[in-house]
Coordinates of C-alpha atoms and ligand atoms in Angstrom, one line a residue:
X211 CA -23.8 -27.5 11.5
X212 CA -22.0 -26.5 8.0
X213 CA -18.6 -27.5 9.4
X214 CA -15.7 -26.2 7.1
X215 CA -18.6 -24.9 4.7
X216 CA -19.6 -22.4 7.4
X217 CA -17.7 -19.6 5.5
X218 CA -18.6 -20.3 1.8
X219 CA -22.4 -20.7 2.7
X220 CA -22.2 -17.0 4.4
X221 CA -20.5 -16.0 1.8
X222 CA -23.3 -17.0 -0.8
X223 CA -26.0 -15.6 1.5
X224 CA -24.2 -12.5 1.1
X225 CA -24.2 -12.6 -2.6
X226 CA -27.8 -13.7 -2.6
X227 CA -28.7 -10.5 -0.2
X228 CA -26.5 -8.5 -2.5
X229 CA -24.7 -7.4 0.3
X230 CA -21.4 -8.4 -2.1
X231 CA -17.6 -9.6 0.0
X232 CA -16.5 -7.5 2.8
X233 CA -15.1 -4.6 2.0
X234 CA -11.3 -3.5 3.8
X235 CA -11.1 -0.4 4.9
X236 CA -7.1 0.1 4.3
X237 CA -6.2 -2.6 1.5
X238 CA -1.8 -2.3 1.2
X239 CA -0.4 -3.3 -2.0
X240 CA 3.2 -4.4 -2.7
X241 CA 3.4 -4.1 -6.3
X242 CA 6.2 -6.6 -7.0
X243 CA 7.3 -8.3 -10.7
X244 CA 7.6 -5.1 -13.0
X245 CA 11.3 -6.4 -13.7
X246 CA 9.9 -10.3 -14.4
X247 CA 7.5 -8.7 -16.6
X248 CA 9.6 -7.3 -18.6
X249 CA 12.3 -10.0 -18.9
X250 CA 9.7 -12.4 -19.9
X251 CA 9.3 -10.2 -22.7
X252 CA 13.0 -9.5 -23.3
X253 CA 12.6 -6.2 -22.8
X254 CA 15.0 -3.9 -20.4
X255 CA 13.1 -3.4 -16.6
X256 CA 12.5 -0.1 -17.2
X257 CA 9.5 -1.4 -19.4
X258 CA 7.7 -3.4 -16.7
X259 CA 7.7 0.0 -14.5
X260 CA 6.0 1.5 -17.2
X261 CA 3.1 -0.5 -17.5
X262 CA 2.6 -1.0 -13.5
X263 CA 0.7 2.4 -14.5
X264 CA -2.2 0.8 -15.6
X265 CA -2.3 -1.8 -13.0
X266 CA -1.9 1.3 -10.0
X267 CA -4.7 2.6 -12.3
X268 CA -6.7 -0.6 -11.9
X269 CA -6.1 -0.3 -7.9
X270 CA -7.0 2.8 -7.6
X271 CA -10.2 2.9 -9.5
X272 CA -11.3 -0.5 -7.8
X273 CA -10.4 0.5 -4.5
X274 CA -12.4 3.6 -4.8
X275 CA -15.7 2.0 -6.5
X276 CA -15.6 -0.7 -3.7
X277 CA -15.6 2.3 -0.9
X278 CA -12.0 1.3 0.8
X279 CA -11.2 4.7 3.1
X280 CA -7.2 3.7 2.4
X281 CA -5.1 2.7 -0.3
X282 CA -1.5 2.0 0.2
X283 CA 0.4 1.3 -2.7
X284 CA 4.1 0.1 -1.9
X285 CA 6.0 2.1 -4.8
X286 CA 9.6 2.5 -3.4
X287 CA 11.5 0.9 -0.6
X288 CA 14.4 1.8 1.5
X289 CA 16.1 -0.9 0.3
X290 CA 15.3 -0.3 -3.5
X291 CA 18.5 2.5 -3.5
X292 CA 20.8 -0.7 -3.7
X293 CA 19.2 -0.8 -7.5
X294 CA 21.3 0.3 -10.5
X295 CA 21.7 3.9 -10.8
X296 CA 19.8 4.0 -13.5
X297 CA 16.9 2.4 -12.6
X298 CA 16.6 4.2 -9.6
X299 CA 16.2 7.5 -11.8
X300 CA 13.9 5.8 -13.9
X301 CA 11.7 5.1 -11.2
X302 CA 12.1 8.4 -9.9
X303 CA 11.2 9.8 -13.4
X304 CA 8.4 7.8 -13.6
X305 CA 7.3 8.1 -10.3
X306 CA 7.2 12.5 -11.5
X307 CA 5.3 11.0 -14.4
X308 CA 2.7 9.7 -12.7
X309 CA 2.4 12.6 -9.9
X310 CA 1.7 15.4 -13.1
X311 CA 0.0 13.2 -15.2
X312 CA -2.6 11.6 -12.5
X313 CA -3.6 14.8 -10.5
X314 CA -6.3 15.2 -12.8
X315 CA -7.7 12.2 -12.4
X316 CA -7.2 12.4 -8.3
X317 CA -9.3 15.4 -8.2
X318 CA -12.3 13.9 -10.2
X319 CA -12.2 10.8 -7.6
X320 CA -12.3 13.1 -5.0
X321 CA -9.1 11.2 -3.8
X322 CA -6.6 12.9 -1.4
X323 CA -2.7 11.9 -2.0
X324 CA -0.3 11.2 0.9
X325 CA 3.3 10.3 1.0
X326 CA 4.5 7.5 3.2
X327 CA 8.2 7.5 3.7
X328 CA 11.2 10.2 4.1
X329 CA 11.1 12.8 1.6
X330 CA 14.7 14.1 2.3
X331 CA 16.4 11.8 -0.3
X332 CA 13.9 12.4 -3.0
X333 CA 15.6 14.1 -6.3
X334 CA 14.7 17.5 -5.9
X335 CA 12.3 17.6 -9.6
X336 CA 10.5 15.4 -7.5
X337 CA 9.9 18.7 -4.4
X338 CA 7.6 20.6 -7.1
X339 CA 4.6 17.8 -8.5
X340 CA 4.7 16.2 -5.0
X341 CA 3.9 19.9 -3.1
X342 CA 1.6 20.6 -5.4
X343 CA 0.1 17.4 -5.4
X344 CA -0.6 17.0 -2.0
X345 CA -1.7 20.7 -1.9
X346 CA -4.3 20.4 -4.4
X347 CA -6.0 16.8 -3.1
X348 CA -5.8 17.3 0.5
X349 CA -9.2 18.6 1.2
X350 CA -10.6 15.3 -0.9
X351 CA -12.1 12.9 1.4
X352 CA -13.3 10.1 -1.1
X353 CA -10.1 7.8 -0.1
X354 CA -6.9 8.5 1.1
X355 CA -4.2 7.2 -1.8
X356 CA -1.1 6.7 0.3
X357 CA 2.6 6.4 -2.4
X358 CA 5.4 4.4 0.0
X359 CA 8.2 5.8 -1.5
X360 CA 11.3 5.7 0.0
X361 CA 9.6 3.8 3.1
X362 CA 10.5 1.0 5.0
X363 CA 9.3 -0.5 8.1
X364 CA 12.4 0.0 10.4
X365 CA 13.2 3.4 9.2
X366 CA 9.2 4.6 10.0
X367 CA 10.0 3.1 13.5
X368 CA 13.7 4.5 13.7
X369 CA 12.3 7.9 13.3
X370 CA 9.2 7.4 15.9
X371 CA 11.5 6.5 18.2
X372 CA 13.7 10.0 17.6
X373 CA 10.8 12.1 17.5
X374 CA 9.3 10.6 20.8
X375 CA 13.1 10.6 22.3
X376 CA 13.4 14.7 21.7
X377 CA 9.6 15.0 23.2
X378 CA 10.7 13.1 26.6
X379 CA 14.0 15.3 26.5
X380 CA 12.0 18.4 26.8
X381 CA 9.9 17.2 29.9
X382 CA 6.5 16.9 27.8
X383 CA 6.2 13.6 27.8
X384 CA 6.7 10.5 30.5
X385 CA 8.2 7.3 29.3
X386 CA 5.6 5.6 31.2
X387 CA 3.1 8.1 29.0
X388 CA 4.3 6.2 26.0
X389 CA 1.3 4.1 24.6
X390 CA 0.1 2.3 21.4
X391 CA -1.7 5.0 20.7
X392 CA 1.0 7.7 21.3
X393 CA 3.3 5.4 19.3
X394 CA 0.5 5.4 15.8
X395 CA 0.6 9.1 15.8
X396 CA 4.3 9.6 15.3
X397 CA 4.1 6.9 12.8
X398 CA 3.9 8.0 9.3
X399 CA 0.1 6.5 8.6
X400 CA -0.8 9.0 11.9
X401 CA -4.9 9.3 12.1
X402 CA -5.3 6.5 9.6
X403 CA -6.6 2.6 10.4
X404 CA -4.1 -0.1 10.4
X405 CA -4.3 -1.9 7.1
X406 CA -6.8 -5.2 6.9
X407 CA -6.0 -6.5 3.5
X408 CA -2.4 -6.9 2.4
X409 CA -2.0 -7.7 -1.3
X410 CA 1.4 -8.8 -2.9
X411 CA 1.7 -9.4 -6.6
X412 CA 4.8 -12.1 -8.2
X413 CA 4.6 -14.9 -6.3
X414 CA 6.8 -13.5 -3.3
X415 CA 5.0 -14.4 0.7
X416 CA 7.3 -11.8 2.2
X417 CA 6.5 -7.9 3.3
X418 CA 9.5 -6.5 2.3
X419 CA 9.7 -4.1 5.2
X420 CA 5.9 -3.3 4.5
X421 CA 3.8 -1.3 7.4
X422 CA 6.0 -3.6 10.2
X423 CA 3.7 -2.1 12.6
X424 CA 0.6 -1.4 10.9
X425 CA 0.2 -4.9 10.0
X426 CA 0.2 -6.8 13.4
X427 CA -3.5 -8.1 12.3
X428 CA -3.6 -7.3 8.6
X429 CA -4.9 -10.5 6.2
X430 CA -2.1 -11.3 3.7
X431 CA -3.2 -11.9 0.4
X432 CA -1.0 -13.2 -2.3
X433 CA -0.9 -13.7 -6.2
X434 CA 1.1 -14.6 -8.9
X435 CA 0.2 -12.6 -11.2
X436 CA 3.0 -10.4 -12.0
X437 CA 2.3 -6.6 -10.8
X438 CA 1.9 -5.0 -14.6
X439 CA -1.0 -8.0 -15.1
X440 CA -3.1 -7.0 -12.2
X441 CA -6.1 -6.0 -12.8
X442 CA -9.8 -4.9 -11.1
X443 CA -10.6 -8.8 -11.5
X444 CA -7.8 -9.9 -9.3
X445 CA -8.7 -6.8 -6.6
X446 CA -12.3 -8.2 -6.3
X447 CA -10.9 -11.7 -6.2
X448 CA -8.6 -10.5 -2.8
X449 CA -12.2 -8.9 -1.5
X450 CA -13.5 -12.1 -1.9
X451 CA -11.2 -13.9 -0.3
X452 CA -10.5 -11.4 2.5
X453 CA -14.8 -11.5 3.7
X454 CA -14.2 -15.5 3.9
X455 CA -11.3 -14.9 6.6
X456 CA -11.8 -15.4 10.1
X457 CA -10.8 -12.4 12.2
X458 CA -10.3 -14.0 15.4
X459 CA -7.6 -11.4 16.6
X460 CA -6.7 -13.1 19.6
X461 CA -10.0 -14.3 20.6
X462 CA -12.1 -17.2 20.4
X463 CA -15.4 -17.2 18.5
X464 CA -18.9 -18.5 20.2
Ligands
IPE749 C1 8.4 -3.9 -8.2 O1 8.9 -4.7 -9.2 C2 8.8 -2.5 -8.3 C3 9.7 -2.0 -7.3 C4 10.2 -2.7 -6.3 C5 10.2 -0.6 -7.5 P1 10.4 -5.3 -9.2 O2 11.3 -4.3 -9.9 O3 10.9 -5.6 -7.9 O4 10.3 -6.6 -10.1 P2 11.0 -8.0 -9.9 O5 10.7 -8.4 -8.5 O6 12.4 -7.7 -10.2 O7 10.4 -8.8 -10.9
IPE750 C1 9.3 -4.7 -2.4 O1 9.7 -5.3 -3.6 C2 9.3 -3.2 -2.5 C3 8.3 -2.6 -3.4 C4 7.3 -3.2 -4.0 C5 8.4 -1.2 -3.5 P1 11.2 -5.7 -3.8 O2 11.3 -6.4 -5.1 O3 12.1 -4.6 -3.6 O4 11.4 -6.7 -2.6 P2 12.3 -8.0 -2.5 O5 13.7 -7.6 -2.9 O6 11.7 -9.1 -3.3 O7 12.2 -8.4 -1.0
MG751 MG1 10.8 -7.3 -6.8

């Protein structure tokens, strides 16, 4: 009867019974365009990292008002070593930065902190705020904040596959044992929900080596807007968009 309207007029009737947009329960951000930022500016990278704080602010806060379980915030990649020397230790410095200077604010959220990603290649300043960190927030259960840093995609997988290698090598587990559900809880996201809502800032449509697995059947949202310009209006703007998207997975609607 409403045709191509069919979505926008449930969407109203939503707004009109208050009910508001759809609400993700794991919304994945790749923060991309700090160094655009800053060269539209003519100012060195370094300055774009800095002010992605406020914007990681503005997720954060946003996420957690609109009752999202999961926020995964794509800080770091695998492939983001390949960067100048000295950018990498900025990012690492900042990344310390944020871990001291944020706790405070984690614990007032009720927000517990989780680290995506292998930690082995971390600078070791990094060991202390991240220990303590996770220590101090992991009894909060008002969302989960999860920092990718030093993830990617294919390594998350590489090491599934080791760990579940050694386990058939000691006899404990059968190949034929080996199921999607034994697979998500040797991943590094083990216990959470697969991401719904995939946001990417700077204009990019690519994942980057985001979640691979996580996001067979996430909704890809994308902006723009450069990652230090994001704000709580552009968040509620992907909400929006996200409760007009038709979730067939695989299926075929009456
Ligand atoms: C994202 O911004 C931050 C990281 C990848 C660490 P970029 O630094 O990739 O910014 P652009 O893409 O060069 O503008
Ligand atoms: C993706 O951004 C990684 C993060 C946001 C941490 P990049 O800027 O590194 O990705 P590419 O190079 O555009 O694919
Ligand atoms: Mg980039």
């Amino acid at each position: 009867m409403y045709g191509n309207w069919k979505p926008y007029f449930i969407a109203i009737v939503n707004q009109q019974n208050n009910s508001g947009p759809k609400i993700p329960r794991h919304v994945g951000i790749i923060m991309d365009g700090n160094g655009r930022w800053a060269r539209m500016r003519k100012a060195p990278r370094i300055m774009g990292h800095k002010n992605a704080i406020k914007a990681v602010r503005a997720a954060v806060t946003g996420c957690r008002e609109a009752g999202v379980e999961v926020l995964t915030l794509y800080a770091f990649s695998t492939e983001n070593w390949q960067r100048p020397k000295k950018e990498v230790e900025m990012l690492m410095r900042l990344f310390e930065e944020y871990l001291t200077k944020e706790l405070k604010g984690l614990q007032k959220n009720d927000i517990c902190l989780r680290i995506l990603g292998r930690t082995d290649r971390l600078p070791s300043y990094l060991n202390g705020p991240l220990q303590t960190s996770l220590r101090e927030t992991k009894d909060n259960k008002g969302m989960v904040l999860c920092l990718a840093v030093d993830y990617g995609g294919r390594d998350e997988i590489v090491r599934m596959v080791q760990s579940m290698a050694a386990v058939v090598k000691t006899g404990d587990l059968e190949p034929e044992a080996i199921s999607e559900e034994t697979i998500c809880q040797k991943m590094d996201t083990a216990g959470l929900p697969d991401p719904d809502l995939i946001i990417r800032t700077s204009g990019e449509h690519r994942l980057s080596n985001f979640l691979l697995w996580q996001a067979a059947y996430a909704e890809l949202y994308f902006t723009d807007l450069l990652w230090p310009d994001f704000t709580e209006a552009e968040l509620h703007k992907a909400f929006t968009e996200f409760g007009l998207r038709d979730r067939r997975k695989g299926k075929v609607n009456a």
